[in-house]
mmCIF file with all atom_site columns, C-alpha atoms in Angstrom:
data_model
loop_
_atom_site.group_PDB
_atom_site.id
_atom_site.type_symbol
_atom_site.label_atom_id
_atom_site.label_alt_id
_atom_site.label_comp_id
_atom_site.label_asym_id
_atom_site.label_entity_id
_atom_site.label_seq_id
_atom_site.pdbx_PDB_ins_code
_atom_site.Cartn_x
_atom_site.Cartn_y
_atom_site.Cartn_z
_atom_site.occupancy
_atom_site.B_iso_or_equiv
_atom_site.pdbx_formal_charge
_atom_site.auth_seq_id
_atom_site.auth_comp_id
_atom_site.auth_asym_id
_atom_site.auth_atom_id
_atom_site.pdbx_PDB_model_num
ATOM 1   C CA . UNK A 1 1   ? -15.283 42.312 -24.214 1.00 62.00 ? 1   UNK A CA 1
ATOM 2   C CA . UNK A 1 2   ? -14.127 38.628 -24.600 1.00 75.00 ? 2   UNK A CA 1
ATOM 3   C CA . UNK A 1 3   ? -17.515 36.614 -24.394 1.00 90.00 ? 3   UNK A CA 1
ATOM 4   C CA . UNK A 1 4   ? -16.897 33.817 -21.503 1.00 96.00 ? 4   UNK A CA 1
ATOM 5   C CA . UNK A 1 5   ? -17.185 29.721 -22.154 1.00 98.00 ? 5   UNK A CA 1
ATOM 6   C CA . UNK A 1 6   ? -19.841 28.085 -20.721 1.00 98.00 ? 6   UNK A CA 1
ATOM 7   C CA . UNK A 1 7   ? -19.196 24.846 -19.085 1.00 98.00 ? 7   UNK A CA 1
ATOM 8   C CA . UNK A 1 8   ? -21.883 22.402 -16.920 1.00 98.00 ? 8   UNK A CA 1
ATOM 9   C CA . UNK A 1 9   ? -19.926 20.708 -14.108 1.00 98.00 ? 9   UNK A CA 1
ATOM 10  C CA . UNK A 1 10  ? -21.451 17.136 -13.707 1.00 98.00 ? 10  UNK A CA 1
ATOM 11  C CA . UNK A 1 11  ? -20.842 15.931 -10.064 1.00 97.00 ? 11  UNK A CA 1
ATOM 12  C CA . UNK A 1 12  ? -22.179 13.837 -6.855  1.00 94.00 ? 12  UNK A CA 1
ATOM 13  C CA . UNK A 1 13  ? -21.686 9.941  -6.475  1.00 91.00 ? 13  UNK A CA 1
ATOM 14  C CA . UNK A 1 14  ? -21.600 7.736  -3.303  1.00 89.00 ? 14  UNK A CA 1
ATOM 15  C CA . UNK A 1 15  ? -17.557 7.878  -3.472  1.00 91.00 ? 15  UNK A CA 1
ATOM 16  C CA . UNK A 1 16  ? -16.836 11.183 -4.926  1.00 93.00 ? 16  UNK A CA 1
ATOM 17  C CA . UNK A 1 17  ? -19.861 13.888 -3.028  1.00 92.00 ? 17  UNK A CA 1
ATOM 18  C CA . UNK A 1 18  ? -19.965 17.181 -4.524  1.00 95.00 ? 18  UNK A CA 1
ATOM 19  C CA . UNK A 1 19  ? -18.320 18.720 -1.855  1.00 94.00 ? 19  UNK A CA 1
ATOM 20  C CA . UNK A 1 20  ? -14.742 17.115 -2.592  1.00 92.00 ? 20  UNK A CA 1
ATOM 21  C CA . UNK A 1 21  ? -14.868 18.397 -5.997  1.00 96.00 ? 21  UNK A CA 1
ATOM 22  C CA . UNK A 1 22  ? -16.452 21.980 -5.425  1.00 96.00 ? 22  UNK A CA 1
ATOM 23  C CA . UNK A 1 23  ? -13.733 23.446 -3.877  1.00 96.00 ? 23  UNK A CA 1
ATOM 24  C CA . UNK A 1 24  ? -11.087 22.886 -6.385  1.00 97.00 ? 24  UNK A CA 1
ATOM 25  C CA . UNK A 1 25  ? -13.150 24.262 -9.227  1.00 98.00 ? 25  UNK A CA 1
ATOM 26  C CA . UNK A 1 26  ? -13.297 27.772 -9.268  1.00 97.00 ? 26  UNK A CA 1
ATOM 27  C CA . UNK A 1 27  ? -8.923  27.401 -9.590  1.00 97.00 ? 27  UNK A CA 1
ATOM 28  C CA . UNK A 1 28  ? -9.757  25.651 -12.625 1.00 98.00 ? 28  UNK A CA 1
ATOM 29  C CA . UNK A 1 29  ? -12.756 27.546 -14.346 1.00 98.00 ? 29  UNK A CA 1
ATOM 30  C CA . UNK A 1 30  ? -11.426 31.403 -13.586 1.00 97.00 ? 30  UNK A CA 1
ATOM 31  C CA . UNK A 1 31  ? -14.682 33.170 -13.290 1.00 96.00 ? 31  UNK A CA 1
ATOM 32  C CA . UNK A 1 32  ? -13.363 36.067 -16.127 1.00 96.00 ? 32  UNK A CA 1
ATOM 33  C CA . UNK A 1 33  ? -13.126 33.565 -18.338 1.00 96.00 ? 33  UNK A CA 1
ATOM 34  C CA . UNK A 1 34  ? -16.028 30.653 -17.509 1.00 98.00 ? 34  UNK A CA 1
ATOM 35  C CA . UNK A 1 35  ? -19.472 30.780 -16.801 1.00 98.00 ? 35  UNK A CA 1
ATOM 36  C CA . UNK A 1 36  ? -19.618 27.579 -14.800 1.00 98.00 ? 36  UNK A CA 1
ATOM 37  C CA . UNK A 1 37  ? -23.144 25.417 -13.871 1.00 98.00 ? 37  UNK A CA 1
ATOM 38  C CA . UNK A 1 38  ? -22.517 22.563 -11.260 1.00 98.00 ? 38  UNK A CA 1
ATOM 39  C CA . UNK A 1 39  ? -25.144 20.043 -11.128 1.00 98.00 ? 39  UNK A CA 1
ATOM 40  C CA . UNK A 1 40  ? -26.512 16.286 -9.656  1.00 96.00 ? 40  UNK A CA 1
ATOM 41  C CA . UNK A 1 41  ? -28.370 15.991 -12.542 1.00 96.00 ? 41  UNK A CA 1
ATOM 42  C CA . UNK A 1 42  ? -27.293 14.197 -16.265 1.00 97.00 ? 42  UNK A CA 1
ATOM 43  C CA . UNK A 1 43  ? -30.369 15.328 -17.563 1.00 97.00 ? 43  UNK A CA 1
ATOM 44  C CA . UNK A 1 44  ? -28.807 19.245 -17.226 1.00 98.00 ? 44  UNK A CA 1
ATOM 45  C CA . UNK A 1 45  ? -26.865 18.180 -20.279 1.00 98.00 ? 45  UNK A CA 1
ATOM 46  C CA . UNK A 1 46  ? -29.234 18.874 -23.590 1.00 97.00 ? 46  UNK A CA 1
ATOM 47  C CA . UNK A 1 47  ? -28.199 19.315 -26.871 1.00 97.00 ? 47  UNK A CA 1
ATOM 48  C CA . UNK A 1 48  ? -30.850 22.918 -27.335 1.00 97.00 ? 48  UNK A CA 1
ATOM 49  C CA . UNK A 1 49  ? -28.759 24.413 -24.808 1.00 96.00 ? 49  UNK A CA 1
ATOM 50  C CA . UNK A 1 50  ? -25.431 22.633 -25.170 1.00 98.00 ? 50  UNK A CA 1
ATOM 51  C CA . UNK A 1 51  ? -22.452 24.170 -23.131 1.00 98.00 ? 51  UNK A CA 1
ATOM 52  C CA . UNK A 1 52  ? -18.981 25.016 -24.393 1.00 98.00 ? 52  UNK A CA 1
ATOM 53  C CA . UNK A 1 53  ? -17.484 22.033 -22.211 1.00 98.00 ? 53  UNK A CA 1
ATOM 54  C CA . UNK A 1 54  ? -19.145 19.609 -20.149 1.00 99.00 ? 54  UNK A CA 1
ATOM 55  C CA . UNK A 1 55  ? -17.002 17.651 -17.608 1.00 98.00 ? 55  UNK A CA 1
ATOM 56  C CA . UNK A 1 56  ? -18.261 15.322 -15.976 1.00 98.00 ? 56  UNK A CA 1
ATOM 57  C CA . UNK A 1 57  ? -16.391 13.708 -11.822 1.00 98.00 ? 57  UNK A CA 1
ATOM 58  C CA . UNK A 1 58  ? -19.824 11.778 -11.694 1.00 97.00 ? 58  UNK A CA 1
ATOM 59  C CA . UNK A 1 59  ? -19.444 7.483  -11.458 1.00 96.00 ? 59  UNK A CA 1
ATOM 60  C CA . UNK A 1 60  ? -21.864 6.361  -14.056 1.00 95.00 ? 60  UNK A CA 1
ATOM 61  C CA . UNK A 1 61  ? -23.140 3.637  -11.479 1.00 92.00 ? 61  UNK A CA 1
ATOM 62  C CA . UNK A 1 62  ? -26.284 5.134  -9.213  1.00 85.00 ? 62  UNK A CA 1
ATOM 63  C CA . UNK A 1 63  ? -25.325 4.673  -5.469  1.00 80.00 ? 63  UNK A CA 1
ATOM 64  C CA . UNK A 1 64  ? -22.324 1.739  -3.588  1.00 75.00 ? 64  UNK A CA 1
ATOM 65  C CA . UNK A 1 65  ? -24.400 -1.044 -4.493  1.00 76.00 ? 65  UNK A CA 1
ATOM 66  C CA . UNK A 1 66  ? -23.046 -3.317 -6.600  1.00 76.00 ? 66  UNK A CA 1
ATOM 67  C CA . UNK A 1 67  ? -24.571 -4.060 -9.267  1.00 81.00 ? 67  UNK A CA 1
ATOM 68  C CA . UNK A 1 68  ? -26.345 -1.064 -9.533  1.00 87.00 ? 68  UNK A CA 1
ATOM 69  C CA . UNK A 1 69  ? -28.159 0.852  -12.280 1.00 90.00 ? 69  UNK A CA 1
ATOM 70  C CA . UNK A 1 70  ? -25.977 2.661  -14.876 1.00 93.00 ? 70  UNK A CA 1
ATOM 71  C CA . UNK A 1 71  ? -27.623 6.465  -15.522 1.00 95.00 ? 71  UNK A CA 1
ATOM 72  C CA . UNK A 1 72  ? -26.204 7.240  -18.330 1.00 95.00 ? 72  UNK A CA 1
ATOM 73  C CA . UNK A 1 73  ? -28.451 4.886  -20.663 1.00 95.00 ? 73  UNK A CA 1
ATOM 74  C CA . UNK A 1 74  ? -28.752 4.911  -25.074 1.00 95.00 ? 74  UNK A CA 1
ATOM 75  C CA . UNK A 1 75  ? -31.139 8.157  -24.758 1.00 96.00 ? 75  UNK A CA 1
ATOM 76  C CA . UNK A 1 76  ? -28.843 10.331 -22.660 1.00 98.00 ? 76  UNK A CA 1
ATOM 77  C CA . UNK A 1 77  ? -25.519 8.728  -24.308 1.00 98.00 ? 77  UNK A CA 1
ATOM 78  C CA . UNK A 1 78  ? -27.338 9.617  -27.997 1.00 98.00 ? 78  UNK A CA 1
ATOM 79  C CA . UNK A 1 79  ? -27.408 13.660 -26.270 1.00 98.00 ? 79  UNK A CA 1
ATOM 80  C CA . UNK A 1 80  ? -23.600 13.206 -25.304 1.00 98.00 ? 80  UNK A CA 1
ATOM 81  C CA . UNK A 1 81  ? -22.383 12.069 -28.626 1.00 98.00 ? 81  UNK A CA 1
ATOM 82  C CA . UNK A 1 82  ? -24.305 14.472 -30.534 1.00 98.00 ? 82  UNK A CA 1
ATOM 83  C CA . UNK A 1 83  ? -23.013 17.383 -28.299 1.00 98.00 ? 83  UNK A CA 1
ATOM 84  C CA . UNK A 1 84  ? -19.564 16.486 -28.674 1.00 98.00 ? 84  UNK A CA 1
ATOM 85  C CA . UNK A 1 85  ? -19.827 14.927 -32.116 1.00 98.00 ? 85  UNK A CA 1
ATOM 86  C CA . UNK A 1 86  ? -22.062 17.114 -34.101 1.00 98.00 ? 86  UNK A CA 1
ATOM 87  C CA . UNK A 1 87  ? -22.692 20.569 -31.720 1.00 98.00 ? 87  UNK A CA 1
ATOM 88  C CA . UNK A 1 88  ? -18.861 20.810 -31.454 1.00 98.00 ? 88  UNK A CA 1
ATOM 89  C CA . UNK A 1 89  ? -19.096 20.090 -27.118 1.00 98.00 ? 89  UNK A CA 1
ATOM 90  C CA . UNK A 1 90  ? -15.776 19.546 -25.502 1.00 98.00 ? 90  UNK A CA 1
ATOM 91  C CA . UNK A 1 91  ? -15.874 16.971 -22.929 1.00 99.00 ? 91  UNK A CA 1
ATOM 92  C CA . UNK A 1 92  ? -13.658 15.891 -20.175 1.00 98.00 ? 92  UNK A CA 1
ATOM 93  C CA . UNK A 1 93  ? -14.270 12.903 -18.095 1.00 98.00 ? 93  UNK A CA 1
ATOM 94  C CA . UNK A 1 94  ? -12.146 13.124 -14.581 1.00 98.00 ? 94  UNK A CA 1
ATOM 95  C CA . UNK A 1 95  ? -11.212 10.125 -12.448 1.00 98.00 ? 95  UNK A CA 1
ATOM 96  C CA . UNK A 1 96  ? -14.349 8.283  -11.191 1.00 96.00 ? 96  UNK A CA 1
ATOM 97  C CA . UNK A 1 97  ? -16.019 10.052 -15.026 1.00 97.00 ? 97  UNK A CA 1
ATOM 98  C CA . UNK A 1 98  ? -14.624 7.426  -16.573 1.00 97.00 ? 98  UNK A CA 1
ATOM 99  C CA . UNK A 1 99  ? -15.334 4.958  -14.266 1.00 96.00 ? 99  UNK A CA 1
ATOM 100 C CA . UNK A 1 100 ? -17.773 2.022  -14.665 1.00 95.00 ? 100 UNK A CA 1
ATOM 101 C CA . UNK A 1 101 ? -18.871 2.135  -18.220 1.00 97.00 ? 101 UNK A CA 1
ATOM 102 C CA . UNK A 1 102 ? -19.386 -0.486 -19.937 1.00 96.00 ? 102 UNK A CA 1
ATOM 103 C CA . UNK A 1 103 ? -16.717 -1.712 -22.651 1.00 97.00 ? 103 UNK A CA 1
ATOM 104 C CA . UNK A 1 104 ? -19.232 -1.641 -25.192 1.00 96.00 ? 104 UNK A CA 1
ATOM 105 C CA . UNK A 1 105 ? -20.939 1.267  -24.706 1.00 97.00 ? 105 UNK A CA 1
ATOM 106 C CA . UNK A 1 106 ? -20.060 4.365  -27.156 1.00 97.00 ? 106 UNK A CA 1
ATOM 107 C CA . UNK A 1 107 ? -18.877 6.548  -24.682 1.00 98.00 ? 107 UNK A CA 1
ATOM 108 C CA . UNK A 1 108 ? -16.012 3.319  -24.363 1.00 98.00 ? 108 UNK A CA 1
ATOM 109 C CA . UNK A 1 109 ? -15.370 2.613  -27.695 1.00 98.00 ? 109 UNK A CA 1
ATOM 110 C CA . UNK A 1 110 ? -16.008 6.078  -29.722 1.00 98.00 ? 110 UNK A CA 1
ATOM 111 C CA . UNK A 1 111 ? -16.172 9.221  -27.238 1.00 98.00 ? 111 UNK A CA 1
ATOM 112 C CA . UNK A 1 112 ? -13.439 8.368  -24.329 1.00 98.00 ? 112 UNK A CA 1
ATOM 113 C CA . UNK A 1 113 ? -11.574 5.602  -26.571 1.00 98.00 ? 113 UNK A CA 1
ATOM 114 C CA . UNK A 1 114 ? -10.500 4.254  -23.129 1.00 98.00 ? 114 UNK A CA 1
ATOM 115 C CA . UNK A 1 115 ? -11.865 1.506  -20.843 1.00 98.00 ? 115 UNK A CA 1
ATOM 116 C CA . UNK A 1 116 ? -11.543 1.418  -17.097 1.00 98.00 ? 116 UNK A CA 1
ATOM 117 C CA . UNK A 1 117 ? -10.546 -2.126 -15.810 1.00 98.00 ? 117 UNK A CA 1
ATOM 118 C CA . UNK A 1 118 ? -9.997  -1.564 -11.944 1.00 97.00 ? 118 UNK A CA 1
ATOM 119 C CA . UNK A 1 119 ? -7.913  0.371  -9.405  1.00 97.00 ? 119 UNK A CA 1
ATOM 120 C CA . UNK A 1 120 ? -5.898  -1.202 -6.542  1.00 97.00 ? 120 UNK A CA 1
ATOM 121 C CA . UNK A 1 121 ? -6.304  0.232  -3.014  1.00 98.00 ? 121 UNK A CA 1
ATOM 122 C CA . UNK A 1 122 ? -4.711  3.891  -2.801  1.00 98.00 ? 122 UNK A CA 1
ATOM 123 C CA . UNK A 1 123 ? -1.119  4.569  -2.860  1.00 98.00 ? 123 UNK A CA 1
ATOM 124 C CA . UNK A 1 124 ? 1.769   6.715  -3.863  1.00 98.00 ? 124 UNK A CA 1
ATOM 125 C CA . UNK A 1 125 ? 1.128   7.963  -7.415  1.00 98.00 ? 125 UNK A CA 1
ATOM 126 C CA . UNK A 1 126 ? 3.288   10.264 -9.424  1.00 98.00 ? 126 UNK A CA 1
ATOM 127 C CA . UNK A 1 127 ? 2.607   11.665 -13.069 1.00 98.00 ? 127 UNK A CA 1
ATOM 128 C CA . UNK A 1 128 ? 5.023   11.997 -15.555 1.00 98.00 ? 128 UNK A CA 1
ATOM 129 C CA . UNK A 1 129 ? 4.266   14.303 -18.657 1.00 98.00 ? 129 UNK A CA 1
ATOM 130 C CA . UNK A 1 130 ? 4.604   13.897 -22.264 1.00 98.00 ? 130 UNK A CA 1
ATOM 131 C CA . UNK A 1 131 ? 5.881   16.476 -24.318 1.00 96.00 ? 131 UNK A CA 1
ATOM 132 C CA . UNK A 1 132 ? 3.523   18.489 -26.060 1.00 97.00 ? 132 UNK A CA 1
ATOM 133 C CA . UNK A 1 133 ? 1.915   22.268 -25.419 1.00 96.00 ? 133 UNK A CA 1
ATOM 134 C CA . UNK A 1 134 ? -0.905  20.892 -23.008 1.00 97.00 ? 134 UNK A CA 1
ATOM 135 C CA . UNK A 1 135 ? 2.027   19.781 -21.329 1.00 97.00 ? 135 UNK A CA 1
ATOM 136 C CA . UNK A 1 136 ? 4.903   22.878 -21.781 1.00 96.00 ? 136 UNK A CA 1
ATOM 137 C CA . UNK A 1 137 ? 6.113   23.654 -18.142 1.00 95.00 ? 137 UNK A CA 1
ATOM 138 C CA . UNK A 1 138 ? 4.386   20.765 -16.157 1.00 97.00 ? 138 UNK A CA 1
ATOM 139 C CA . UNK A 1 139 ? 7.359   18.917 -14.186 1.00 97.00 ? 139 UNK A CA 1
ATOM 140 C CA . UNK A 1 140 ? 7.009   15.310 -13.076 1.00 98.00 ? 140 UNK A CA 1
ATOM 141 C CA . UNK A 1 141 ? 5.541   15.234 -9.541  1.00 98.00 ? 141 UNK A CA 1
ATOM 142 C CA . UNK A 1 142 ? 3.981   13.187 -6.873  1.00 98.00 ? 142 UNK A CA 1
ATOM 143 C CA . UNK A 1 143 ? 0.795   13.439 -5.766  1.00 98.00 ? 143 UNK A CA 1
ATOM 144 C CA . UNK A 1 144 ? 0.763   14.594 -1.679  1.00 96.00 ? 144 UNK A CA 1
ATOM 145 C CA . UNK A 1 145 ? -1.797  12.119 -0.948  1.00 97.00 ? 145 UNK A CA 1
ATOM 146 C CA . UNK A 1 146 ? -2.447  8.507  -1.792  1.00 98.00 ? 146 UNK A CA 1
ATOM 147 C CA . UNK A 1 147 ? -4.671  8.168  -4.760  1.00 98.00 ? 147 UNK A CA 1
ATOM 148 C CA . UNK A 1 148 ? -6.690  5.095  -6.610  1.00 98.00 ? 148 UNK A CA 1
ATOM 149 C CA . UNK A 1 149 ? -4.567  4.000  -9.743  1.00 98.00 ? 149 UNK A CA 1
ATOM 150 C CA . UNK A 1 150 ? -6.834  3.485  -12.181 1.00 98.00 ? 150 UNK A CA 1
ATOM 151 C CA . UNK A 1 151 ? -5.852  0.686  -14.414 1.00 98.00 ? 151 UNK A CA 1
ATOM 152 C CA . UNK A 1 152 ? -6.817  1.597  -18.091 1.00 98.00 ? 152 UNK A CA 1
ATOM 153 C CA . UNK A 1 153 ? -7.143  0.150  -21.711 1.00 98.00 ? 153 UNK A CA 1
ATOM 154 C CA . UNK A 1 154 ? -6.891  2.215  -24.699 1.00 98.00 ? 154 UNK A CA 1
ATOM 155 C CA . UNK A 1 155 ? -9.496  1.201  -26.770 1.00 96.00 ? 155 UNK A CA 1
ATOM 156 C CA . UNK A 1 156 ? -8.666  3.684  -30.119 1.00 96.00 ? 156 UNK A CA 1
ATOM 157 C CA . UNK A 1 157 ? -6.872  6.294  -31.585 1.00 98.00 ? 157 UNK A CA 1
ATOM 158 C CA . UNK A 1 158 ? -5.914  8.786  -29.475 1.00 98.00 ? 158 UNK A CA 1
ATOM 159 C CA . UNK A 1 159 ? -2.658  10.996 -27.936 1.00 98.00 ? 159 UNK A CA 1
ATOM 160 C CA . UNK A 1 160 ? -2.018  9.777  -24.626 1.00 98.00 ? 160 UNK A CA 1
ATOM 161 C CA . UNK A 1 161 ? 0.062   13.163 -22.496 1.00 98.00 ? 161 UNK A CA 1
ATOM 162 C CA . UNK A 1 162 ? 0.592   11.851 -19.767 1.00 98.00 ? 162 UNK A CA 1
ATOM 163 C CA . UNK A 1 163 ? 1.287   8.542  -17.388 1.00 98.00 ? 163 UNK A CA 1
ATOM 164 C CA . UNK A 1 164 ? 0.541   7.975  -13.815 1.00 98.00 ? 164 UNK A CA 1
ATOM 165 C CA . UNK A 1 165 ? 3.425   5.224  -11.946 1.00 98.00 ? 165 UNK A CA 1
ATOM 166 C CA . UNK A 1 166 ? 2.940   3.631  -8.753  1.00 98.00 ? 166 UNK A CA 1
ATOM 167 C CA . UNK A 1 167 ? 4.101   0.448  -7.410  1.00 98.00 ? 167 UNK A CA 1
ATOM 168 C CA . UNK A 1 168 ? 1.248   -1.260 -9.374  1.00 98.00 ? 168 UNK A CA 1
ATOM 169 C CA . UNK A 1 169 ? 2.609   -0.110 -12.928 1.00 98.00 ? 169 UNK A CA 1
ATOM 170 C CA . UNK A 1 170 ? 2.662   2.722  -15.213 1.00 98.00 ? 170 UNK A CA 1
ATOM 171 C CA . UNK A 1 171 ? -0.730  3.567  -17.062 1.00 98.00 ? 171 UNK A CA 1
ATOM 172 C CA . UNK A 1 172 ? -2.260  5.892  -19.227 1.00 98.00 ? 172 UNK A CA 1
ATOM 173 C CA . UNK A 1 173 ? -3.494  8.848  -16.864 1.00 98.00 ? 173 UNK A CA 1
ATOM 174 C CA . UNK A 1 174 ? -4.092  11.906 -19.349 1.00 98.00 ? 174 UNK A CA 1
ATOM 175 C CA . UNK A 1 175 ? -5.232  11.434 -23.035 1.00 98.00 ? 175 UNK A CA 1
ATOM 176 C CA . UNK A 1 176 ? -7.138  13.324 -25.726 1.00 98.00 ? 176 UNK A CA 1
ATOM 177 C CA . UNK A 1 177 ? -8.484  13.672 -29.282 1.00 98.00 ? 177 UNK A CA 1
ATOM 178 C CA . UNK A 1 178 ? -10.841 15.157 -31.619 1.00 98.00 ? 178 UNK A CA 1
ATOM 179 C CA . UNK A 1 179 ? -14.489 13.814 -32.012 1.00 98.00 ? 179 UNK A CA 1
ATOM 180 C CA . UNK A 1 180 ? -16.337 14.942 -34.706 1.00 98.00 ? 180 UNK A CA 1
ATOM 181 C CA . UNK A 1 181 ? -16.663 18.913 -34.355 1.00 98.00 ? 181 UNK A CA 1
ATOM 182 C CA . UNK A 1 182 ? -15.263 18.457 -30.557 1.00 98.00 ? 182 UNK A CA 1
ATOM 183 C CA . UNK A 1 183 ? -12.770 17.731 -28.168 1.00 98.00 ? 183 UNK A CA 1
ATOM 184 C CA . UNK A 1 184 ? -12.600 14.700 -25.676 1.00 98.00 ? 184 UNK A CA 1
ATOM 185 C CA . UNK A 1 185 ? -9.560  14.649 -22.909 1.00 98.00 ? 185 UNK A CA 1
ATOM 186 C CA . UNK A 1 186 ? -9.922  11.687 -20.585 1.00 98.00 ? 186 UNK A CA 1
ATOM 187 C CA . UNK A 1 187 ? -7.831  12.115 -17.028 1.00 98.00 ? 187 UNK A CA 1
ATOM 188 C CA . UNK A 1 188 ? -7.530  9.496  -14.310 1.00 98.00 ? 188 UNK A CA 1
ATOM 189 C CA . UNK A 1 189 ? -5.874  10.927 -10.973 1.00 97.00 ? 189 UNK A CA 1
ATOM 190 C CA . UNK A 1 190 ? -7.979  12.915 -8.610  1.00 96.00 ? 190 UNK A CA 1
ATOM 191 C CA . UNK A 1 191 ? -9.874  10.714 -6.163  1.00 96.00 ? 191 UNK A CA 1
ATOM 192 C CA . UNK A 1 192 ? -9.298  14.097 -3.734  1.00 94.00 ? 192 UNK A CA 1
ATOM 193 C CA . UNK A 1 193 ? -9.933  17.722 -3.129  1.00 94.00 ? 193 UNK A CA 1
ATOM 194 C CA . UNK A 1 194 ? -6.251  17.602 -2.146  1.00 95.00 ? 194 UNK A CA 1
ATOM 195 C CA . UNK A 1 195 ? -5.101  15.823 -5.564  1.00 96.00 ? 195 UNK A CA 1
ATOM 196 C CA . UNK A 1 196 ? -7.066  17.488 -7.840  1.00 96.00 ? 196 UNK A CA 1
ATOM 197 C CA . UNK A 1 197 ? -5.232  21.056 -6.805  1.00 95.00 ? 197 UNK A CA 1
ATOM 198 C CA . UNK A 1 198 ? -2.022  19.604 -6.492  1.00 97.00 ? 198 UNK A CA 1
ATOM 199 C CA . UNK A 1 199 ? -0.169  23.136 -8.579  1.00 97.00 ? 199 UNK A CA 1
ATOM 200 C CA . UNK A 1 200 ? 1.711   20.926 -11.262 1.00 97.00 ? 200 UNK A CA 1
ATOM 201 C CA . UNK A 1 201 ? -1.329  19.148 -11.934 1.00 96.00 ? 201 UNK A CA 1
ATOM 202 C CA . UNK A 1 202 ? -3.854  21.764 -11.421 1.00 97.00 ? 202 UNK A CA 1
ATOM 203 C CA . UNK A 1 203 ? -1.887  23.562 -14.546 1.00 97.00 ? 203 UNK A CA 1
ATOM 204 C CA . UNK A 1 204 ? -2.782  20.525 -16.966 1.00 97.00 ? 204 UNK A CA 1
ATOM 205 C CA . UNK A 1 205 ? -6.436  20.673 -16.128 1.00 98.00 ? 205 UNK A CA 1
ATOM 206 C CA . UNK A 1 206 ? -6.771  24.211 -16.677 1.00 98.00 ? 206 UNK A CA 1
ATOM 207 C CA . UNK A 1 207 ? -5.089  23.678 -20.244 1.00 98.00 ? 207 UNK A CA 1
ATOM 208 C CA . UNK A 1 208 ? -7.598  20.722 -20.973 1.00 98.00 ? 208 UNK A CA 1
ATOM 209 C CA . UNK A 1 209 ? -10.232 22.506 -20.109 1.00 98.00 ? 209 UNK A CA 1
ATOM 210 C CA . UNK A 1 210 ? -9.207  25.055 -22.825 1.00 98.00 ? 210 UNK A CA 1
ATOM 211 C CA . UNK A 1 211 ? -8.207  23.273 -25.136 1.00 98.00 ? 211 UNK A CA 1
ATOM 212 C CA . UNK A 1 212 ? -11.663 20.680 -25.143 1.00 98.00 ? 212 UNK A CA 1
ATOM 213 C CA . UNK A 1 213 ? -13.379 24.388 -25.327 1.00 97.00 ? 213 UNK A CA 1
ATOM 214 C CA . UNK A 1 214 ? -10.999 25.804 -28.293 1.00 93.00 ? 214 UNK A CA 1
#
């Protein structure tokens, strides 16, 4: 019998509560094939117990005030790079995951090798594919509901798969590369429940997911 992946679900900020991302995520980790931990807590993540994938919908600030404390400081950054880096971790960071962090902080310039400038107010968003076997079958589409159109700078080498276009622009919205031993996808859309299982775009996330895992 095919021994499952393990992956640690990190979720639960002031704009993105658990409960909008909980629902889509058993159509993403199949439960034949993941055995999935959903947590509040950063600290879950430690490098003696490291997980297959960790993905994290969490905003790296603490609550809506802004400024506000960032959680992921140098001690638990040092656990995420040497999960991904040296233990061989796959990590995806999904919309408001790669939100917030600082330009110069490692998880910016080494790990996600994107930086996230700003979104405009929520509109019309569609995605449009690059060619490649993440991508195989997954048609242009729009997304059913408005979304936030996160504005983003690539800050190294990496293969961007997909874009996302909306009347503020076309950016970067899927992109990935090797780390070390591991795997790193960073993906923008997904503010909602409702966007996040959209089917075309539901089909790339599932193939992320696998393919940060191996």
């Amino acid at each position: 019998m095919k021994m499952k992946k393990k992956v640690l679900v990190l979720t639960g900020d002031y704009w993105h509560p658990t409960d909008s991302i909980t629902p889509v995520l058993g159509s993403i980790f199949d439960e034949s094939k993941w055995e999935m931990t959903v947590t509040e807590d950063p600290s879950r993540l430690i490098a003696e117990n490291a997980p297959d994938l960790f993905v994290s919908f969490k905003d790296v600030i603490e609550n809506d005030r802004i400024p506000t404390p960032i959680w992921c400081d140098d001690r638990w950054t040092a656990v995420l790079d040497t999960c991904i880096k040296e233990l061989g971790m796959g990590f995806m960071a999904v919309h408001c995951g790669l939100a917030d962090i600082p330009e110069d902080n490692i998880i910016t310039t080494d790990i996600l090798r994107a930086f996230f400038v700003t979104h405009p107010p929520q509109c019309e968003v569609s995605f449009e594919p690059l060619e490649c076997e993440l991508t195989e079958g997954v048609k242009p589409f729009t997304f059913s509901y408005p979304d936030e159109h996160y504005q983003i700078e690539i800050k190294g080498d990496t293969e961007v798969i997909g874009y996302s276009v909306s009347q503020n622009g076309r950016q970067p919205a899927v992109w990935r590369h090797e780390y070390g031993k591991g795997r790193v996808v960073g993906i923008t859309p997904g503010h909602s429940y409702e966007n996040l299982s959209e089917p075309e775009y539901l089909k790339l996330l599932i193939r992320c997911a696998e393919w940060c895992a191996r």
